[in-house]
Tab-separated table of C-alpha atoms in Angstrom:
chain	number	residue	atom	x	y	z
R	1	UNK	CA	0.000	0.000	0.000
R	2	UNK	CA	0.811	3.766	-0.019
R	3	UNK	CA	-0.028	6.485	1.383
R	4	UNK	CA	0.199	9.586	-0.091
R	5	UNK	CA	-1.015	13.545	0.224
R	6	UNK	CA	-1.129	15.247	-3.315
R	7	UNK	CA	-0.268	18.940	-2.845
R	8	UNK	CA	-3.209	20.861	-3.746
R	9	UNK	CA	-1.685	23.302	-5.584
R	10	UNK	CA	-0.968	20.598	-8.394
R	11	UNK	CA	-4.681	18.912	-8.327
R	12	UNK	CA	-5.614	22.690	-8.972
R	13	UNK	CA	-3.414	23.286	-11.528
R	14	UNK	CA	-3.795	20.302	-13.355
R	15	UNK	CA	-7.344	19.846	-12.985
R	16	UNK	CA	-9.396	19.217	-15.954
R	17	UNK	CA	-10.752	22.767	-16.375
R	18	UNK	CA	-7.335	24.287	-16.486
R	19	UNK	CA	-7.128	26.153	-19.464
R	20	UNK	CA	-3.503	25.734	-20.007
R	21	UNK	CA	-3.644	22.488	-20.764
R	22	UNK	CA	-5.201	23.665	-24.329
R	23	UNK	CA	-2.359	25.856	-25.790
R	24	UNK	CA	-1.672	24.708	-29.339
R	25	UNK	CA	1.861	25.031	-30.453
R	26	UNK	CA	3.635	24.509	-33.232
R	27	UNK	CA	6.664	22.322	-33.595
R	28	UNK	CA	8.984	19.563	-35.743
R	29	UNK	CA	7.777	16.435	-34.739
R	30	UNK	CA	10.240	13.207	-34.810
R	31	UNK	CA	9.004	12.330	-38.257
R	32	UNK	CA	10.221	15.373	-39.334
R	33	UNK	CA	13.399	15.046	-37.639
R	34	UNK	CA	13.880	11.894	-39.244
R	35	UNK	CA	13.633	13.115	-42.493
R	36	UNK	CA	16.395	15.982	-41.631
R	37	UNK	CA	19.014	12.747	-41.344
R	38	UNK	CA	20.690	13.587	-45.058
R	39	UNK	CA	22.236	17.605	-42.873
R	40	UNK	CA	21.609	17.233	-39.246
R	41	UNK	CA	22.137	13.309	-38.575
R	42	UNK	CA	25.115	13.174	-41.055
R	43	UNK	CA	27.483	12.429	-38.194
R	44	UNK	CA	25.149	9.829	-36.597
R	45	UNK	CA	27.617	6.775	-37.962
R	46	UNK	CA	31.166	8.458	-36.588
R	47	UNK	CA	31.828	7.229	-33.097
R	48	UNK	CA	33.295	9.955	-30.710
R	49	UNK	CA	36.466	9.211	-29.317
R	50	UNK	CA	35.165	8.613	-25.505
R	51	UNK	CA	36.914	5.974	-22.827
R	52	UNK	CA	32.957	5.057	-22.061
R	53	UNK	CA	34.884	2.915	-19.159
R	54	UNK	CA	35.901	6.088	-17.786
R	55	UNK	CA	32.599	8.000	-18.055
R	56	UNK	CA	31.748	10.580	-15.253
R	57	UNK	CA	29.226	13.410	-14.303
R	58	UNK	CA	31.357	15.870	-16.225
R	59	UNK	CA	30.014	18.329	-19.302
R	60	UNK	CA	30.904	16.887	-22.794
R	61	UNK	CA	29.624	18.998	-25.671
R	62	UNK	CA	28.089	16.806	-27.924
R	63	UNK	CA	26.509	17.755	-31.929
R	64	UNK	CA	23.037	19.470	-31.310
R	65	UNK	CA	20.266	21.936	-29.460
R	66	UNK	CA	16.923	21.936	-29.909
R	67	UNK	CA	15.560	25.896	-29.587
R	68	UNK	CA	12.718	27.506	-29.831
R	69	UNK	CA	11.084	30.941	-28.543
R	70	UNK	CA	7.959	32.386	-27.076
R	71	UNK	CA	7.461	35.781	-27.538
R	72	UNK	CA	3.396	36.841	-28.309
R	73	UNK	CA	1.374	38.109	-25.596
R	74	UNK	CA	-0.226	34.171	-25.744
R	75	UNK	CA	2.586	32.696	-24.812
R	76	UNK	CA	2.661	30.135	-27.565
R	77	UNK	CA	6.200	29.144	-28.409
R	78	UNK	CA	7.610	29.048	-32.053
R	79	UNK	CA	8.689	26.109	-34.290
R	80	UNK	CA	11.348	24.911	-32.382
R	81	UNK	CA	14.484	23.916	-34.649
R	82	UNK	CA	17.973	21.736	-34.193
R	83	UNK	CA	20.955	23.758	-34.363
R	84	UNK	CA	24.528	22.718	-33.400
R	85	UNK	CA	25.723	23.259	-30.500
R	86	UNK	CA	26.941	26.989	-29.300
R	87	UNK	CA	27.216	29.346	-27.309
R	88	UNK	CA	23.749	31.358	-27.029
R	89	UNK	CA	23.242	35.329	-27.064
R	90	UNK	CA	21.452	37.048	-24.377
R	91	UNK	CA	20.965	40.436	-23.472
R	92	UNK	CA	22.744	41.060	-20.289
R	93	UNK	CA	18.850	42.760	-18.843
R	94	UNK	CA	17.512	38.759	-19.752
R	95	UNK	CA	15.004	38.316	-16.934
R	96	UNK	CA	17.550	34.967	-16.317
R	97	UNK	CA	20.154	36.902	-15.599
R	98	UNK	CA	18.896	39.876	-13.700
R	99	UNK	CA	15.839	37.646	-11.609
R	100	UNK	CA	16.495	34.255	-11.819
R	101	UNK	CA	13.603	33.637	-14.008
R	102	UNK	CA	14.406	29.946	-14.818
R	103	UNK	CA	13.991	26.121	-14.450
R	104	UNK	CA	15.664	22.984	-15.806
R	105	UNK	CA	14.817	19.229	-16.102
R	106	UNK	CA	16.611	16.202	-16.557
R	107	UNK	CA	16.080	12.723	-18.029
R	108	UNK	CA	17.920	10.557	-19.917
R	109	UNK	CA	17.869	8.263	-23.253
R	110	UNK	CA	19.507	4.732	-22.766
R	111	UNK	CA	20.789	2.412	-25.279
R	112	UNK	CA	19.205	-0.830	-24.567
R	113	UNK	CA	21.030	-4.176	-25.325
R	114	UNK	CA	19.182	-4.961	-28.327
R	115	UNK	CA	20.605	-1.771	-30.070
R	116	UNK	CA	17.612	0.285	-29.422
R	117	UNK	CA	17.490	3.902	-28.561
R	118	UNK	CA	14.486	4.735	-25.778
R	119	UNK	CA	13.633	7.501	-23.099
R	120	UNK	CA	12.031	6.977	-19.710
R	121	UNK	CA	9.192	8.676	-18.664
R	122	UNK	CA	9.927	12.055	-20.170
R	123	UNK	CA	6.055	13.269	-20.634
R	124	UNK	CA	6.349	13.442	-16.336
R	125	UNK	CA	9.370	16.036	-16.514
R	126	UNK	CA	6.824	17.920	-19.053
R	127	UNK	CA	4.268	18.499	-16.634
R	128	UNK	CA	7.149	19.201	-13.845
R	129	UNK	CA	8.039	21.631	-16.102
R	130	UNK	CA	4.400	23.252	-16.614
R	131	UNK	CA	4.108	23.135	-12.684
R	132	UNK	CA	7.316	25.047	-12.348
R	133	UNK	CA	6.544	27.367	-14.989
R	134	UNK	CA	3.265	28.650	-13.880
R	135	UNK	CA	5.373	29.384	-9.976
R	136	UNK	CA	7.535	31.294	-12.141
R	137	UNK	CA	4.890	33.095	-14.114
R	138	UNK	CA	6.915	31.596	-17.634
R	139	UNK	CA	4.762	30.531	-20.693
R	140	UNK	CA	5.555	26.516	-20.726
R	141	UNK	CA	5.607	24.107	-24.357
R	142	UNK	CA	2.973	20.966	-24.481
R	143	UNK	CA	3.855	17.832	-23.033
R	144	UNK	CA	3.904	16.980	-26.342
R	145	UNK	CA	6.434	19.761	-28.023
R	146	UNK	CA	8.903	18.938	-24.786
R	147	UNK	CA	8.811	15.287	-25.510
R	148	UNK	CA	8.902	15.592	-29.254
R	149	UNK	CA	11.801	18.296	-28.613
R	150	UNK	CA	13.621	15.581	-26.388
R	151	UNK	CA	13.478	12.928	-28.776
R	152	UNK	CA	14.772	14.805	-31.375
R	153	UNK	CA	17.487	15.988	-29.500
R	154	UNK	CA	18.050	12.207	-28.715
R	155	UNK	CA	18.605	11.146	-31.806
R	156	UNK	CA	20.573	14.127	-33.273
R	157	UNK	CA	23.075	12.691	-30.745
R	158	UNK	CA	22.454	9.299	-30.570
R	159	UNK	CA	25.700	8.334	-31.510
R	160	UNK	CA	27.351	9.999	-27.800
R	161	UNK	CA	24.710	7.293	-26.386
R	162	UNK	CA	27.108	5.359	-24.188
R	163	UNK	CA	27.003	1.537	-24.763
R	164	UNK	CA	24.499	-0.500	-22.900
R	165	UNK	CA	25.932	-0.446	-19.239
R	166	UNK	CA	28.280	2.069	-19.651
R	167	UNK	CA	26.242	4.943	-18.976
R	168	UNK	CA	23.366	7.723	-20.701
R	169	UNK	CA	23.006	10.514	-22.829
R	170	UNK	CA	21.773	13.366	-19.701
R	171	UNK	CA	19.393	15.174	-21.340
R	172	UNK	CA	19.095	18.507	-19.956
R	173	UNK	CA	15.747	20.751	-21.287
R	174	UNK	CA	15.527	24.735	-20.374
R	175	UNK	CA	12.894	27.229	-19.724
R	176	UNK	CA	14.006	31.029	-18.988
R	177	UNK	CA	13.609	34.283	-19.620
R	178	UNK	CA	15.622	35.694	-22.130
R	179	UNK	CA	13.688	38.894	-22.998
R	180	UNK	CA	14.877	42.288	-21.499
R	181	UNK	CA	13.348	43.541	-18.079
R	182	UNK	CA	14.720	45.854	-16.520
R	183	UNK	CA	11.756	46.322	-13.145
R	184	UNK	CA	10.953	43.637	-11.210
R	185	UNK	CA	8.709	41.794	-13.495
R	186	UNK	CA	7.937	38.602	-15.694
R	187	UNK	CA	10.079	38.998	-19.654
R	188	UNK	CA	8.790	39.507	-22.123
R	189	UNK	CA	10.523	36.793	-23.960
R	190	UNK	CA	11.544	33.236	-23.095
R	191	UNK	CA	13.047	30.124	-24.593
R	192	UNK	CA	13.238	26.737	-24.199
R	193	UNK	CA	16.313	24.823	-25.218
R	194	UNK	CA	17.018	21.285	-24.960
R	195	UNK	CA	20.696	20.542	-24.786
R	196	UNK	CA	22.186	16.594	-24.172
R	197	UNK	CA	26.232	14.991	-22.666
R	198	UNK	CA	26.857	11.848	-22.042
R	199	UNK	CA	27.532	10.582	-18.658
R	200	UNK	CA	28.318	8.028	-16.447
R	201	UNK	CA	27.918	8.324	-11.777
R	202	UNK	CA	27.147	11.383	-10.088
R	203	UNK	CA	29.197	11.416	-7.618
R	204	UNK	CA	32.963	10.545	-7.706
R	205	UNK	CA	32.360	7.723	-5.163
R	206	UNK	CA	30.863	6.112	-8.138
R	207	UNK	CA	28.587	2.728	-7.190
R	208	UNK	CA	30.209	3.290	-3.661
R	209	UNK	CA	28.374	4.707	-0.566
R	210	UNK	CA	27.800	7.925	0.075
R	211	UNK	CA	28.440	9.576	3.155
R	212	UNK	CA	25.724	12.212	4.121
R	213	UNK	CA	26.602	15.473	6.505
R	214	UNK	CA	23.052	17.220	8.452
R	215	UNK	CA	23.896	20.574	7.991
R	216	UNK	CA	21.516	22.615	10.565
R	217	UNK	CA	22.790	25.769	9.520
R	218	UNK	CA	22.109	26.092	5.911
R	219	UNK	CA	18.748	25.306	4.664
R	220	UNK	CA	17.972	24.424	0.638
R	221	UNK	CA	13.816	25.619	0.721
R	222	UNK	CA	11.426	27.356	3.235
R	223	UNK	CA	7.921	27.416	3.352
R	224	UNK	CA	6.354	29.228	0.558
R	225	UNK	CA	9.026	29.057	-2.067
R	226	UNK	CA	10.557	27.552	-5.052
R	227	UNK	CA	11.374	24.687	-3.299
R	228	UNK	CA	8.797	22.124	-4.902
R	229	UNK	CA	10.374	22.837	-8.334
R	230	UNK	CA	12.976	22.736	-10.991
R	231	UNK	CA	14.226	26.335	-10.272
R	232	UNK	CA	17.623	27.424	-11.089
R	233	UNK	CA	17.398	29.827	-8.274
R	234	UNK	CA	17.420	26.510	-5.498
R	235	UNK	CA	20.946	25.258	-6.376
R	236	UNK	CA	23.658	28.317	-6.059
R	237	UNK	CA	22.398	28.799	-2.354
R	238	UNK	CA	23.403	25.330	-1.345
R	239	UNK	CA	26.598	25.366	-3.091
R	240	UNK	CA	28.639	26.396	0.114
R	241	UNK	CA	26.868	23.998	2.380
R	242	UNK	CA	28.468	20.962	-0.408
R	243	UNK	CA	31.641	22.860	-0.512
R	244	UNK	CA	32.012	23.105	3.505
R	245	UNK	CA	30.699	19.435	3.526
R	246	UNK	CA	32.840	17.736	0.957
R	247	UNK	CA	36.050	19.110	2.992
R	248	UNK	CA	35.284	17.631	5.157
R	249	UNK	CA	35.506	14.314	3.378
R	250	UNK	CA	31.211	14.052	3.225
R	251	UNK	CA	29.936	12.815	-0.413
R	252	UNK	CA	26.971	15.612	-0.050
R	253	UNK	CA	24.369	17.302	2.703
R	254	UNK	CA	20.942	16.185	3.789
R	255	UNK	CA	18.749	19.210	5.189
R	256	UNK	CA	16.322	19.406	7.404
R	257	UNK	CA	13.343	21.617	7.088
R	258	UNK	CA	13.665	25.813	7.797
R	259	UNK	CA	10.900	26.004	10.106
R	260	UNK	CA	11.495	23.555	13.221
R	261	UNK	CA	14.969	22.095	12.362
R	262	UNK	CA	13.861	18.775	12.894
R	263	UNK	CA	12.393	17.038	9.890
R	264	UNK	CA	14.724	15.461	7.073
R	265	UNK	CA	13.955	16.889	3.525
R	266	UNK	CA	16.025	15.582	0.698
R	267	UNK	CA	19.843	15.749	-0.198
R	268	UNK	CA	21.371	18.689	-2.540
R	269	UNK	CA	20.552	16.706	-5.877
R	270	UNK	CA	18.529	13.709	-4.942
R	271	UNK	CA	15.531	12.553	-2.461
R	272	UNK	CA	16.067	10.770	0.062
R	273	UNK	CA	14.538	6.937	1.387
R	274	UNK	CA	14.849	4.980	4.706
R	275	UNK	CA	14.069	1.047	4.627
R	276	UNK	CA	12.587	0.034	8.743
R	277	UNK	CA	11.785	-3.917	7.844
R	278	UNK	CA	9.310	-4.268	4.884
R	279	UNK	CA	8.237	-0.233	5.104
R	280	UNK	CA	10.243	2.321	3.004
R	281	UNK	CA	9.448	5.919	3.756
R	282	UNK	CA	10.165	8.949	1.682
R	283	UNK	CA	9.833	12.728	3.292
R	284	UNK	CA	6.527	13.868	2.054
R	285	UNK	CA	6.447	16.519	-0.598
R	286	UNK	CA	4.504	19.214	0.565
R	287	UNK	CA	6.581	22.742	-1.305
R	288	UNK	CA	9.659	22.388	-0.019
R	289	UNK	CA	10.810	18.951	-1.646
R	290	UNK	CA	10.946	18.610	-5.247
R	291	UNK	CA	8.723	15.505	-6.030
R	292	UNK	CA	11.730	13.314	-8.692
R	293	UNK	CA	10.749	10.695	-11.282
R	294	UNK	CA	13.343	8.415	-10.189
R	295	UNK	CA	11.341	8.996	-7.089
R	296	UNK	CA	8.301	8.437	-8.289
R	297	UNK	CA	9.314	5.150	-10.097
R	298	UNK	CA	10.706	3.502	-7.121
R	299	UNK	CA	8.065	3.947	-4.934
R	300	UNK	CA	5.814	2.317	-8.310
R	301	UNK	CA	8.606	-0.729	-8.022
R	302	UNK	CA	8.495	-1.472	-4.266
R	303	UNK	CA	4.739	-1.621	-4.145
R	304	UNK	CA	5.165	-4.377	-6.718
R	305	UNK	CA	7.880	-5.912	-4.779
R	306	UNK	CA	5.355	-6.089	-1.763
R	307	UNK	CA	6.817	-3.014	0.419
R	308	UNK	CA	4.712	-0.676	2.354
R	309	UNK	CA	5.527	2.734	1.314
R	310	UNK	CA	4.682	5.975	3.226
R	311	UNK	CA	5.111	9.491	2.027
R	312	UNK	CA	5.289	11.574	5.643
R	313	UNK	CA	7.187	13.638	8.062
R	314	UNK	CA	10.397	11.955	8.984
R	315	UNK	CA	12.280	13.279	11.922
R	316	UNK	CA	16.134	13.094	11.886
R	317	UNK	CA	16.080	10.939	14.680
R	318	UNK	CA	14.709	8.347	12.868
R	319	UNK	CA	17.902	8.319	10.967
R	320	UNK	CA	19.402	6.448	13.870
R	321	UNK	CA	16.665	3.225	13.920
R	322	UNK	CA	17.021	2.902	10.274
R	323	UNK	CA	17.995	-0.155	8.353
R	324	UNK	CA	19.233	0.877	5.360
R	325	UNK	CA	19.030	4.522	3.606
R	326	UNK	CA	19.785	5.326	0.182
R	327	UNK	CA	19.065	8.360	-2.345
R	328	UNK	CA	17.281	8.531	-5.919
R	329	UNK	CA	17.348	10.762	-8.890
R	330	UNK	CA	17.622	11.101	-12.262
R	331	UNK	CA	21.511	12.037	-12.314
R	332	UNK	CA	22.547	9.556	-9.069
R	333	UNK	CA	19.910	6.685	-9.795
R	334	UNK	CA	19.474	4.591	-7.274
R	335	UNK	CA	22.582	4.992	-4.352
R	336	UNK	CA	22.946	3.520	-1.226
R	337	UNK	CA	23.581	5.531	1.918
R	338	UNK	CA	26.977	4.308	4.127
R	339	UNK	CA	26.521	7.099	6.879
R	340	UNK	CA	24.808	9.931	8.177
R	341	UNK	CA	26.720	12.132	10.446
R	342	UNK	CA	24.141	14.270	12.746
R	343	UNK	CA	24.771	16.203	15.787
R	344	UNK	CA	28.259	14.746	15.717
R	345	UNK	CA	27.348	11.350	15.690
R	346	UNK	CA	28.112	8.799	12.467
R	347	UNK	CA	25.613	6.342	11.875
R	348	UNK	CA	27.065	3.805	9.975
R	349	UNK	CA	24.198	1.477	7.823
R	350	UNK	CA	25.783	-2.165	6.790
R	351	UNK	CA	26.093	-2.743	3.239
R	352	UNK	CA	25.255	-5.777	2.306
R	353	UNK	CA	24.739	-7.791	-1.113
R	354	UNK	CA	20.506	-7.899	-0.140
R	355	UNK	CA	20.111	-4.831	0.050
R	356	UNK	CA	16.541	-3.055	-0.832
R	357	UNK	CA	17.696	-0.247	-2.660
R	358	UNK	CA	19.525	-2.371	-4.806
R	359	UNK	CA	16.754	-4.720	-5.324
R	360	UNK	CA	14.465	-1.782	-6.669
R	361	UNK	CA	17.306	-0.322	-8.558
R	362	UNK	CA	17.826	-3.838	-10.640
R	363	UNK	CA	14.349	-3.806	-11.605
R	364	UNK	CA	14.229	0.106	-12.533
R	365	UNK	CA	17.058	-0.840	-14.539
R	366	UNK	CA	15.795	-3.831	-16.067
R	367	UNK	CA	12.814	-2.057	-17.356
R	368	UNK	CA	14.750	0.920	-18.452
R	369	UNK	CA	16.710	-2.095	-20.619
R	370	UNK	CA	14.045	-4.110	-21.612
R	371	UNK	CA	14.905	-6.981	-19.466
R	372	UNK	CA	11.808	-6.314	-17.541
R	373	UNK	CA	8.219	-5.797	-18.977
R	374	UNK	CA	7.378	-2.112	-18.842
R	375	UNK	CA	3.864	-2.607	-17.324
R	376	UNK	CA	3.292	1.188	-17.407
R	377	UNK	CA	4.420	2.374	-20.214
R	378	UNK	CA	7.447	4.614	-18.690
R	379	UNK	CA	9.565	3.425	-21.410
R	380	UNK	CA	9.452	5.893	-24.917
R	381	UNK	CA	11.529	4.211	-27.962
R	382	UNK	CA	12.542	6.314	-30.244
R	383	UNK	CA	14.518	4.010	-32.647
């Protein structure tokens, strides 16, 4: 079973009277973007010179951008286009720059053993994106322009697709205002671009434990924010929390909530899971956490798998009766926790070959792969 709270801000937005679920705009599809092989795809056969063995979370430029712009009173966005990939131009009043008028997503496309190309779940970053955009006050593309613009961006790069088990083509889409503003205020121009690098582990540990710090002095989202999305404006603030952290020899920080200091939110990059006997619990999303859909998915897996899952408020304390803990997201996967240090004390968790993260993590991946039937139709193949 589960038991879960939907925020009501999203059954609001995304009820079925909202208007801006009707926006018609225009775009290349992927049938078009086939037909563009002859120019844009003509390096689709030339292997890059990578050590795929050697594959990190580092930035690779790879062949091509998808880009398009909204910039009519309706908000409708133009035909979005591939272009190779360089370095953009933007007026130094861009709303971006001056007011942090932006968000991101991430997904990824995989290379499956059987040769074929596919992407998982992308339509649920779409709507993460819409959700985001109307907190931001941005215009937003379709669900069906962002996954069409995805795919195509796939495939223009398909060929800095890692081999099957080596790692994924990161896939990283953009909304922000580019228009001038110079007062407080939404642009009056945006664009969304859809850029892609290959990768390999998030963090430098690699498959290996992490090692959390509780940092009760800085806090990632409050009450009332931009917390419970994509924003670009809720990752420079924790960057000196990681930096203090990872001198001291921590992988990354878990916070706790802003308002009583007590409750565990999520980790700088990832969400966060504990594992007490056959229930997993995940910190409830409620504004402050961003909801993933890694996250998502492998709360989906272990009710298959037979585990009681709870979406609630998780005191730090509970970090101490824990059997296992462990982290998901798009970028890290599926990683297992070694230690927590809180209030000065380590808690160490045992790593062992059984564990439950890795459990739901083989069967994320096996459906990712095709190993697994995809009962739910997360998996999109695009060749």
């Amino acid at each position: 079973m589960i038991q879960r709270a939907a925020p009501a801000y999203i059954r609001k937005l995304f009820g079925s009277s909202s208007p801006h679920l009707q926006v018609e705009c225009r775009y290349y599809t992927a049938q078009v973007a086939t037909s563009l092989r002859p120019s844009v795809y003509s390096d689709d056969e030339e292997c890059p010179v990578v050590d795929w063995d050697k594959l990190g979370f580092g930035f690779m430029p790879t062949d091509y951008m998808y880009i398009t712009k909204s910039c009519d009173v309706a908000g409708n966005f133009e035909q979005g286009q591939l272009n190779r990939y360089v370095n953009i131009q933007l007026s130094p009043s861009a709303g971006v720059l001056n007011y942090g008028q932006g968000l991101f997503e991430g997904t990824k496309a995989y290379r499956q053993d059987n040769g074929g190309l596919s992407l998982f779940r992308p339509r649920e970053n779409a709507i993460r994106m819409q959700i985001g955009a109307e907190r931001m006050c941005m215009p937003y593309p379709s669900t069906d322009q962002f996954v069409d613009a995805v795919k195509q961006t796939a495939l223009a790069n398909k060929r800095w697709i890692p081999p099957s088990g080596k790692g994924s083509l990161y896939i990283r889409p953009l909304l922000f205002g580019s228009g001038s503003i110079l007062g407080l205020a939404p642009a009056p121009e945006y664009t969304f671009l859809v850029y892609a690098c290959p990768v390999g582990n998030y963090f430098k540990e690699g498959t290996a434990p992490l090692n959390l710090y509780v940092d009760e002095d800085f806090h990632r989202a409050s009450r009332g924010g931009a917390g419970g999305v994509k924003s670009i404006t809720n990752y420079a603030p924790v960057l000196r929390a990681i930096r203090n952290a990872r001198e001291r020899g921590f992988s990354d920080v878990l916070y706790l909530d802003s308002v009583n200091k007590r409750y565990i939110e999520e980790v700088s990059s990832c969400n966060i899971f504990l594992v007490k006997g056959r229930v997993i619990s995940t910190p409830i999303a409620c504004g402050t956490i961003l909801e993933g859909v890694t996250r998502k998915s492998i709360m989906d897996i272990a009710i298959d798998l037979g585990y009681q899952v709870e979406e609630r408020l998780i005191e730090a304390d509970e970090l101490i009766s824990a059997d296992e803990v462990f982290c998901t997201g798009t970028a890290v996967g599926v990683a297992p926790v070694g230690s927590i240090t809180y209030k000065g004390q380590r808690i160490e968790y045992k790593i062992k070959s059984e564990l439950v993260c890795k459990k739901l993590y083989s069967t994320l991946v096996g459906i990712q792969k095709g190993h697994i039937e995809d009962k739910r139709d997360w998996i999109v193949d695009i060749e």
